[in-house]
Amino acid sequence: MDISVIIPLYNEAESLPELTAWIERVMKENSYTYEIIFINDGSTDNSWDIIEQLKEQNSRLLREIVDLKLENERLKTRIQNLEVVAKLIERSGIR
């Protein structure tokens, strides 16, 4: 692989198809092998849906998509679980 294009984004649903097409065109013109990695930083528009559509259209190119909003929710859940365990341990007197 020649190039990894990493795209952090927040509420960029409208620009994603055009950006992806531009990247694909430039890479093909220069005969580069490449991947596109989208990092969705908690968008509140439909950026995630657009990324999924782009991935379906060309899964070979879109190797990774990261939804930080989803990851943050998972992290919050883990923290909440740890807090519950810590309270149970505290109440039980275990040290």
Short mmCIF file of N, CA, C and O in Angstrom, two decimals:
data_model
loop_
_atom_site.label_atom_id
_atom_site.label_comp_id
_atom_site.label_asym_id
_atom_site.label_seq_id
_atom_site.Cartn_x
_atom_site.Cartn_y
_atom_site.Cartn_z
N MET A 1 0.85 -1.17 0.00
CA MET A 1 0.00 0.00 0.00
C MET A 1 0.90 1.23 0.00
O MET A 1 1.78 1.37 0.84
N ASP A 2 0.64 2.14 -0.93
CA ASP A 2 1.45 3.35 -1.03
C ASP A 2 1.02 4.43 -0.04
O ASP A 2 1.86 5.08 0.58
N ILE A 3 -0.29 4.64 0.09
CA ILE A 3 -0.78 5.79 0.87
C ILE A 3 -2.01 5.40 1.69
O ILE A 3 -2.91 4.73 1.20
N SER A 4 -2.01 5.87 2.94
CA SER A 4 -3.20 5.80 3.78
C SER A 4 -3.70 7.23 3.96
O SER A 4 -2.96 8.08 4.44
N VAL A 5 -4.93 7.47 3.57
CA VAL A 5 -5.53 8.80 3.71
C VAL A 5 -6.43 8.73 4.94
O VAL A 5 -7.39 7.97 4.98
N ILE A 6 -6.10 9.52 5.95
CA ILE A 6 -6.86 9.53 7.20
C ILE A 6 -7.67 10.82 7.25
O ILE A 6 -7.12 11.91 7.16
N ILE A 7 -8.98 10.67 7.39
CA ILE A 7 -9.88 11.82 7.34
C ILE A 7 -10.67 11.92 8.63
O ILE A 7 -11.63 11.18 8.84
N PRO A 8 -10.26 12.83 9.53
CA PRO A 8 -11.10 13.09 10.71
C PRO A 8 -12.27 13.98 10.26
O PRO A 8 -12.09 14.86 9.43
N LEU A 9 -13.45 13.71 10.78
CA LEU A 9 -14.58 14.51 10.32
C LEU A 9 -15.60 14.72 11.41
O LEU A 9 -15.72 13.92 12.34
N TYR A 10 -16.30 15.83 11.28
CA TYR A 10 -17.41 16.16 12.16
C TYR A 10 -18.47 16.87 11.33
O TYR A 10 -18.22 17.95 10.78
N ASN A 11 -19.62 16.25 11.18
CA ASN A 11 -20.74 16.82 10.41
C ASN A 11 -20.32 17.20 8.99
O ASN A 11 -20.50 18.34 8.56
N GLU A 12 -19.81 16.24 8.26
CA GLU A 12 -19.35 16.47 6.88
C GLU A 12 -20.11 15.63 5.87
O GLU A 12 -19.58 15.32 4.80
N ALA A 13 -21.34 15.27 6.17
CA ALA A 13 -22.11 14.39 5.29
C ALA A 13 -22.15 14.89 3.85
O ALA A 13 -21.99 14.10 2.91
N GLU A 14 -22.35 16.18 3.68
CA GLU A 14 -22.48 16.72 2.32
C GLU A 14 -21.19 16.62 1.51
O GLU A 14 -21.23 16.42 0.30
N SER A 15 -20.05 16.74 2.17
CA SER A 15 -18.79 16.79 1.42
C SER A 15 -18.13 15.42 1.22
O SER A 15 -17.24 15.28 0.40
N LEU A 16 -18.56 14.40 1.96
CA LEU A 16 -17.88 13.10 1.91
C LEU A 16 -17.88 12.44 0.53
O LEU A 16 -16.83 11.95 0.10
N PRO A 17 -19.01 12.38 -0.19
CA PRO A 17 -18.96 11.74 -1.51
C PRO A 17 -18.00 12.45 -2.48
O PRO A 17 -17.23 11.80 -3.18
N GLU A 18 -18.03 13.77 -2.48
CA GLU A 18 -17.15 14.52 -3.38
C GLU A 18 -15.68 14.34 -2.99
O GLU A 18 -14.82 14.14 -3.85
N LEU A 19 -15.40 14.40 -1.70
CA LEU A 19 -14.04 14.21 -1.23
C LEU A 19 -13.52 12.82 -1.59
O LEU A 19 -12.40 12.66 -2.09
N THR A 20 -14.35 11.81 -1.36
CA THR A 20 -13.95 10.44 -1.67
C THR A 20 -13.70 10.26 -3.16
O THR A 20 -12.70 9.65 -3.57
N ALA A 21 -14.57 10.82 -3.98
CA ALA A 21 -14.39 10.73 -5.43
C ALA A 21 -13.10 11.42 -5.86
O ALA A 21 -12.37 10.91 -6.73
N TRP A 22 -12.80 12.56 -5.27
CA TRP A 22 -11.57 13.30 -5.61
C TRP A 22 -10.34 12.48 -5.23
O TRP A 22 -9.40 12.36 -6.01
N ILE A 23 -10.36 11.90 -4.04
CA ILE A 23 -9.23 11.08 -3.61
C ILE A 23 -9.04 9.90 -4.56
O ILE A 23 -7.93 9.60 -5.00
N GLU A 24 -10.13 9.22 -4.89
CA GLU A 24 -10.05 8.08 -5.80
C GLU A 24 -9.47 8.49 -7.15
O GLU A 24 -8.61 7.80 -7.70
N ARG A 25 -9.93 9.62 -7.67
CA ARG A 25 -9.44 10.08 -8.98
C ARG A 25 -7.95 10.38 -8.95
O ARG A 25 -7.18 9.91 -9.80
N VAL A 26 -7.51 11.12 -7.94
CA VAL A 26 -6.09 11.49 -7.83
C VAL A 26 -5.22 10.25 -7.66
O VAL A 26 -4.16 10.13 -8.28
N MET A 27 -5.64 9.34 -6.83
CA MET A 27 -4.85 8.13 -6.59
C MET A 27 -4.75 7.27 -7.85
O MET A 27 -3.68 6.75 -8.19
N LYS A 28 -5.85 7.13 -8.58
CA LYS A 28 -5.83 6.34 -9.82
C LYS A 28 -4.97 7.01 -10.88
O LYS A 28 -4.22 6.33 -11.60
N GLU A 29 -5.07 8.33 -11.01
CA GLU A 29 -4.25 9.06 -11.99
C GLU A 29 -2.76 8.86 -11.74
O GLU A 29 -1.96 8.88 -12.67
N ASN A 30 -2.39 8.69 -10.47
CA ASN A 30 -0.98 8.54 -10.11
C ASN A 30 -0.59 7.09 -9.84
O ASN A 30 0.53 6.82 -9.41
N SER A 31 -1.50 6.18 -10.10
CA SER A 31 -1.28 4.74 -9.92
C SER A 31 -0.83 4.36 -8.52
O SER A 31 0.03 3.49 -8.34
N TYR A 32 -1.39 5.03 -7.52
CA TYR A 32 -1.08 4.70 -6.13
C TYR A 32 -2.06 3.64 -5.63
O TYR A 32 -3.24 3.66 -5.96
N THR A 33 -1.55 2.75 -4.81
CA THR A 33 -2.45 1.90 -4.04
C THR A 33 -2.72 2.65 -2.74
O THR A 33 -1.82 3.32 -2.22
N TYR A 34 -3.93 2.55 -2.24
CA TYR A 34 -4.27 3.40 -1.11
C TYR A 34 -5.45 2.83 -0.33
O TYR A 34 -6.12 1.90 -0.77
N GLU A 35 -5.65 3.41 0.81
CA GLU A 35 -6.82 3.14 1.62
C GLU A 35 -7.30 4.48 2.17
O GLU A 35 -6.52 5.43 2.28
N ILE A 36 -8.58 4.52 2.50
CA ILE A 36 -9.16 5.72 3.12
C ILE A 36 -9.67 5.31 4.49
O ILE A 36 -10.41 4.33 4.62
N ILE A 37 -9.27 6.05 5.49
CA ILE A 37 -9.70 5.78 6.86
C ILE A 37 -10.47 7.00 7.36
O ILE A 37 -9.92 8.09 7.47
N PHE A 38 -11.77 6.81 7.60
CA PHE A 38 -12.60 7.88 8.13
C PHE A 38 -12.65 7.77 9.65
O PHE A 38 -12.86 6.69 10.19
N ILE A 39 -12.50 8.89 10.32
CA ILE A 39 -12.64 8.94 11.77
C ILE A 39 -13.76 9.93 12.08
O ILE A 39 -13.60 11.14 11.96
N ASN A 40 -14.91 9.40 12.43
CA ASN A 40 -16.09 10.21 12.70
C ASN A 40 -16.07 10.65 14.16
O ASN A 40 -16.20 9.83 15.06
N ASP A 41 -15.89 11.93 14.39
CA ASP A 41 -15.74 12.45 15.74
C ASP A 41 -17.08 12.91 16.33
O ASP A 41 -17.25 14.06 16.70
N GLY A 42 -18.04 12.00 16.37
CA GLY A 42 -19.32 12.29 17.01
C GLY A 42 -20.26 13.15 16.21
O GLY A 42 -21.04 13.91 16.77
N SER A 43 -20.22 13.04 14.90
CA SER A 43 -21.11 13.85 14.06
C SER A 43 -22.57 13.67 14.45
O SER A 43 -22.99 12.57 14.83
N THR A 44 -23.32 14.76 14.35
CA THR A 44 -24.74 14.70 14.65
C THR A 44 -25.59 14.70 13.38
O THR A 44 -26.80 14.57 13.45
N ASP A 45 -24.95 14.85 12.22
CA ASP A 45 -25.67 14.74 10.96
C ASP A 45 -25.60 13.27 10.52
O ASP A 45 -25.32 12.39 11.32
N ASN A 46 -25.83 13.00 9.27
CA ASN A 46 -25.81 11.61 8.81
C ASN A 46 -24.47 11.22 8.18
O ASN A 46 -24.42 10.38 7.29
N SER A 47 -23.38 11.79 8.69
CA SER A 47 -22.05 11.44 8.19
C SER A 47 -21.79 9.95 8.26
O SER A 47 -21.25 9.36 7.33
N TRP A 48 -22.17 9.34 9.38
CA TRP A 48 -21.92 7.91 9.55
C TRP A 48 -22.64 7.10 8.48
O TRP A 48 -22.08 6.16 7.91
N ASP A 49 -23.88 7.46 8.16
CA ASP A 49 -24.63 6.76 7.12
C ASP A 49 -23.95 6.90 5.76
O ASP A 49 -23.88 5.94 4.99
N ILE A 50 -23.45 8.09 5.47
CA ILE A 50 -22.76 8.32 4.20
C ILE A 50 -21.49 7.48 4.13
O ILE A 50 -21.19 6.87 3.09
N ILE A 51 -20.75 7.42 5.22
CA ILE A 51 -19.54 6.60 5.26
C ILE A 51 -19.89 5.14 4.98
O ILE A 51 -19.21 4.46 4.21
N GLU A 52 -20.93 4.65 5.61
CA GLU A 52 -21.36 3.27 5.40
C GLU A 52 -21.73 3.04 3.93
O GLU A 52 -21.39 2.00 3.35
N GLN A 53 -22.42 4.00 3.32
CA GLN A 53 -22.78 3.88 1.90
C GLN A 53 -21.53 3.85 1.03
O GLN A 53 -21.44 3.04 0.09
N LEU A 54 -20.58 4.72 1.33
CA LEU A 54 -19.34 4.75 0.56
C LEU A 54 -18.58 3.44 0.71
O LEU A 54 -18.00 2.93 -0.26
N LYS A 55 -18.60 2.90 1.90
CA LYS A 55 -17.93 1.62 2.14
C LYS A 55 -18.58 0.50 1.32
O LYS A 55 -17.89 -0.34 0.75
N GLU A 56 -19.90 0.49 1.27
CA GLU A 56 -20.61 -0.52 0.48
C GLU A 56 -20.27 -0.39 -1.01
O GLU A 56 -20.14 -1.39 -1.70
N GLN A 57 -20.10 0.83 -1.48
CA GLN A 57 -19.78 1.06 -2.89
C GLN A 57 -18.38 0.61 -3.24
O GLN A 57 -18.14 0.18 -4.36
N ASN A 58 -17.46 0.72 -2.29
CA ASN A 58 -16.09 0.33 -2.58
C ASN A 58 -15.37 -0.09 -1.30
O ASN A 58 -14.54 0.63 -0.77
N SER A 59 -15.69 -1.28 -0.82
CA SER A 59 -15.12 -1.75 0.44
C SER A 59 -13.62 -1.99 0.34
O SER A 59 -12.91 -1.99 1.33
N ARG A 60 -13.12 -2.18 -0.85
CA ARG A 60 -11.67 -2.39 -1.04
C ARG A 60 -10.90 -1.15 -0.63
O ARG A 60 -9.79 -1.23 -0.10
N LEU A 61 -11.47 0.02 -0.83
CA LEU A 61 -10.76 1.26 -0.55
C LEU A 61 -10.98 1.76 0.87
O LEU A 61 -10.08 2.31 1.48
N LEU A 62 -12.16 1.59 1.38
CA LEU A 62 -12.47 2.10 2.71
C LEU A 62 -12.22 0.98 3.71
O LEU A 62 -13.09 0.20 4.03
N ARG A 63 -11.01 0.91 4.18
CA ARG A 63 -10.59 -0.19 5.03
C ARG A 63 -11.06 -0.04 6.48
O ARG A 63 -11.37 -1.01 7.12
N GLU A 64 -11.06 1.17 6.97
CA GLU A 64 -11.40 1.38 8.37
C GLU A 64 -12.31 2.58 8.50
O GLU A 64 -12.09 3.60 7.86
N ILE A 65 -13.28 2.42 9.34
CA ILE A 65 -14.10 3.57 9.71
C ILE A 65 -14.22 3.53 11.23
O ILE A 65 -14.47 2.48 11.82
N VAL A 66 -14.00 4.64 11.83
CA VAL A 66 -14.01 4.72 13.28
C VAL A 66 -15.06 5.75 13.69
O VAL A 66 -15.02 6.90 13.24
N ASP A 67 -15.98 5.33 14.49
CA ASP A 67 -17.01 6.24 14.99
C ASP A 67 -16.69 6.56 16.45
O ASP A 67 -16.97 5.75 17.34
N LEU A 68 -16.06 7.70 16.68
CA LEU A 68 -15.65 8.06 18.03
C LEU A 68 -16.85 8.26 18.95
O LEU A 68 -16.76 8.03 20.15
N LYS A 69 -17.98 8.67 18.40
CA LYS A 69 -19.19 8.83 19.21
C LYS A 69 -19.59 7.48 19.80
O LYS A 69 -19.86 7.36 20.98
N LEU A 70 -19.57 6.45 18.97
CA LEU A 70 -19.89 5.11 19.44
C LEU A 70 -18.84 4.63 20.44
O LEU A 70 -19.18 4.06 21.47
N GLU A 71 -17.57 4.87 20.14
CA GLU A 71 -16.51 4.47 21.06
C GLU A 71 -16.64 5.19 22.40
O GLU A 71 -16.41 4.60 23.44
N ASN A 72 -17.02 6.46 22.38
CA ASN A 72 -17.21 7.21 23.62
C ASN A 72 -18.35 6.61 24.44
O ASN A 72 -18.27 6.53 25.66
N GLU A 73 -19.42 6.19 23.76
CA GLU A 73 -20.54 5.58 24.47
C GLU A 73 -20.11 4.26 25.11
O GLU A 73 -20.48 3.97 26.24
N ARG A 74 -19.32 3.48 24.38
CA ARG A 74 -18.82 2.22 24.94
C ARG A 74 -17.92 2.49 26.14
O ARG A 74 -18.00 1.79 27.15
N LEU A 75 -17.08 3.50 26.03
CA LEU A 75 -16.19 3.84 27.13
C LEU A 75 -17.00 4.29 28.36
O LEU A 75 -16.71 3.89 29.47
N LYS A 76 -18.03 5.12 28.14
CA LYS A 76 -18.88 5.56 29.25
C LYS A 76 -19.53 4.37 29.94
O LYS A 76 -19.60 4.33 31.17
N THR A 77 -19.98 3.40 29.15
CA THR A 77 -20.61 2.21 29.72
C THR A 77 -19.60 1.44 30.56
O THR A 77 -19.92 0.98 31.67
N ARG A 78 -18.39 1.28 30.08
CA ARG A 78 -17.36 0.57 30.84
C ARG A 78 -17.05 1.30 32.15
O ARG A 78 -16.90 0.67 33.19
N ILE A 79 -16.95 2.60 32.08
CA ILE A 79 -16.68 3.39 33.29
C ILE A 79 -17.82 3.23 34.29
O ILE A 79 -17.59 3.04 35.48
N GLN A 80 -19.05 3.30 33.80
CA GLN A 80 -20.20 3.14 34.69
C GLN A 80 -20.17 1.76 35.34
O GLN A 80 -20.45 1.62 36.53
N ASN A 81 -19.82 0.73 34.56
CA ASN A 81 -19.73 -0.63 35.12
C ASN A 81 -18.65 -0.70 36.19
O ASN A 81 -18.85 -1.33 37.24
N LEU A 82 -17.52 -0.08 35.95
CA LEU A 82 -16.44 -0.07 36.94
C LEU A 82 -16.85 0.67 38.20
O LEU A 82 -16.50 0.27 39.31
N GLU A 83 -17.60 1.77 38.03
CA GLU A 83 -18.07 2.52 39.20
C GLU A 83 -19.01 1.67 40.05
O GLU A 83 -18.95 1.69 41.28
N VAL A 84 -19.88 0.90 39.39
CA VAL A 84 -20.79 0.02 40.12
C VAL A 84 -20.00 -1.04 40.89
O VAL A 84 -20.25 -1.30 42.07
N VAL A 85 -19.01 -1.64 40.22
CA VAL A 85 -18.18 -2.66 40.88
C VAL A 85 -17.44 -2.04 42.06
O VAL A 85 -17.37 -2.63 43.15
N ALA A 86 -16.89 -0.84 41.88
CA ALA A 86 -16.16 -0.17 42.96
C ALA A 86 -17.09 0.08 44.15
O ALA A 86 -16.69 -0.12 45.31
N LYS A 87 -18.32 0.50 43.91
CA LYS A 87 -19.28 0.73 45.00
C LYS A 87 -19.62 -0.56 45.72
O LYS A 87 -19.73 -0.60 46.94
N LEU A 88 -19.79 -1.64 44.95
CA LEU A 88 -20.10 -2.93 45.57
C LEU A 88 -18.94 -3.40 46.45
O LEU A 88 -19.16 -3.91 47.55
N ILE A 89 -17.73 -3.22 45.96
CA ILE A 89 -16.56 -3.61 46.73
C ILE A 89 -16.47 -2.77 48.00
O ILE A 89 -16.22 -3.28 49.09
N GLU A 90 -16.70 -1.47 47.86
CA GLU A 90 -16.64 -0.56 49.01
C GLU A 90 -17.67 -0.95 50.07
O GLU A 90 -17.39 -1.01 51.26
N ARG A 91 -18.89 -1.23 49.63
CA ARG A 91 -19.97 -1.60 50.55
C ARG A 91 -19.72 -2.94 51.24
O ARG A 91 -20.14 -3.15 52.36
N SER A 92 -19.04 -3.83 50.53
CA SER A 92 -18.79 -5.16 51.10
C SER A 92 -17.65 -5.16 52.11
O SER A 92 -17.51 -6.12 52.87
N GLY A 93 -16.86 -4.09 52.10
CA GLY A 93 -15.75 -4.00 53.04
C GLY A 93 -14.50 -4.72 52.56
O GLY A 93 -13.53 -4.83 53.31
N ILE A 94 -14.50 -5.24 51.36
CA ILE A 94 -13.33 -5.91 50.81
C ILE A 94 -12.25 -4.87 50.53
O ILE A 94 -12.52 -3.82 49.97
N ARG A 95 -11.03 -5.18 50.92
CA ARG A 95 -9.93 -4.25 50.65
C ARG A 95 -8.83 -4.93 49.93
O ARG A 95 -8.41 -5.96 50.05
#
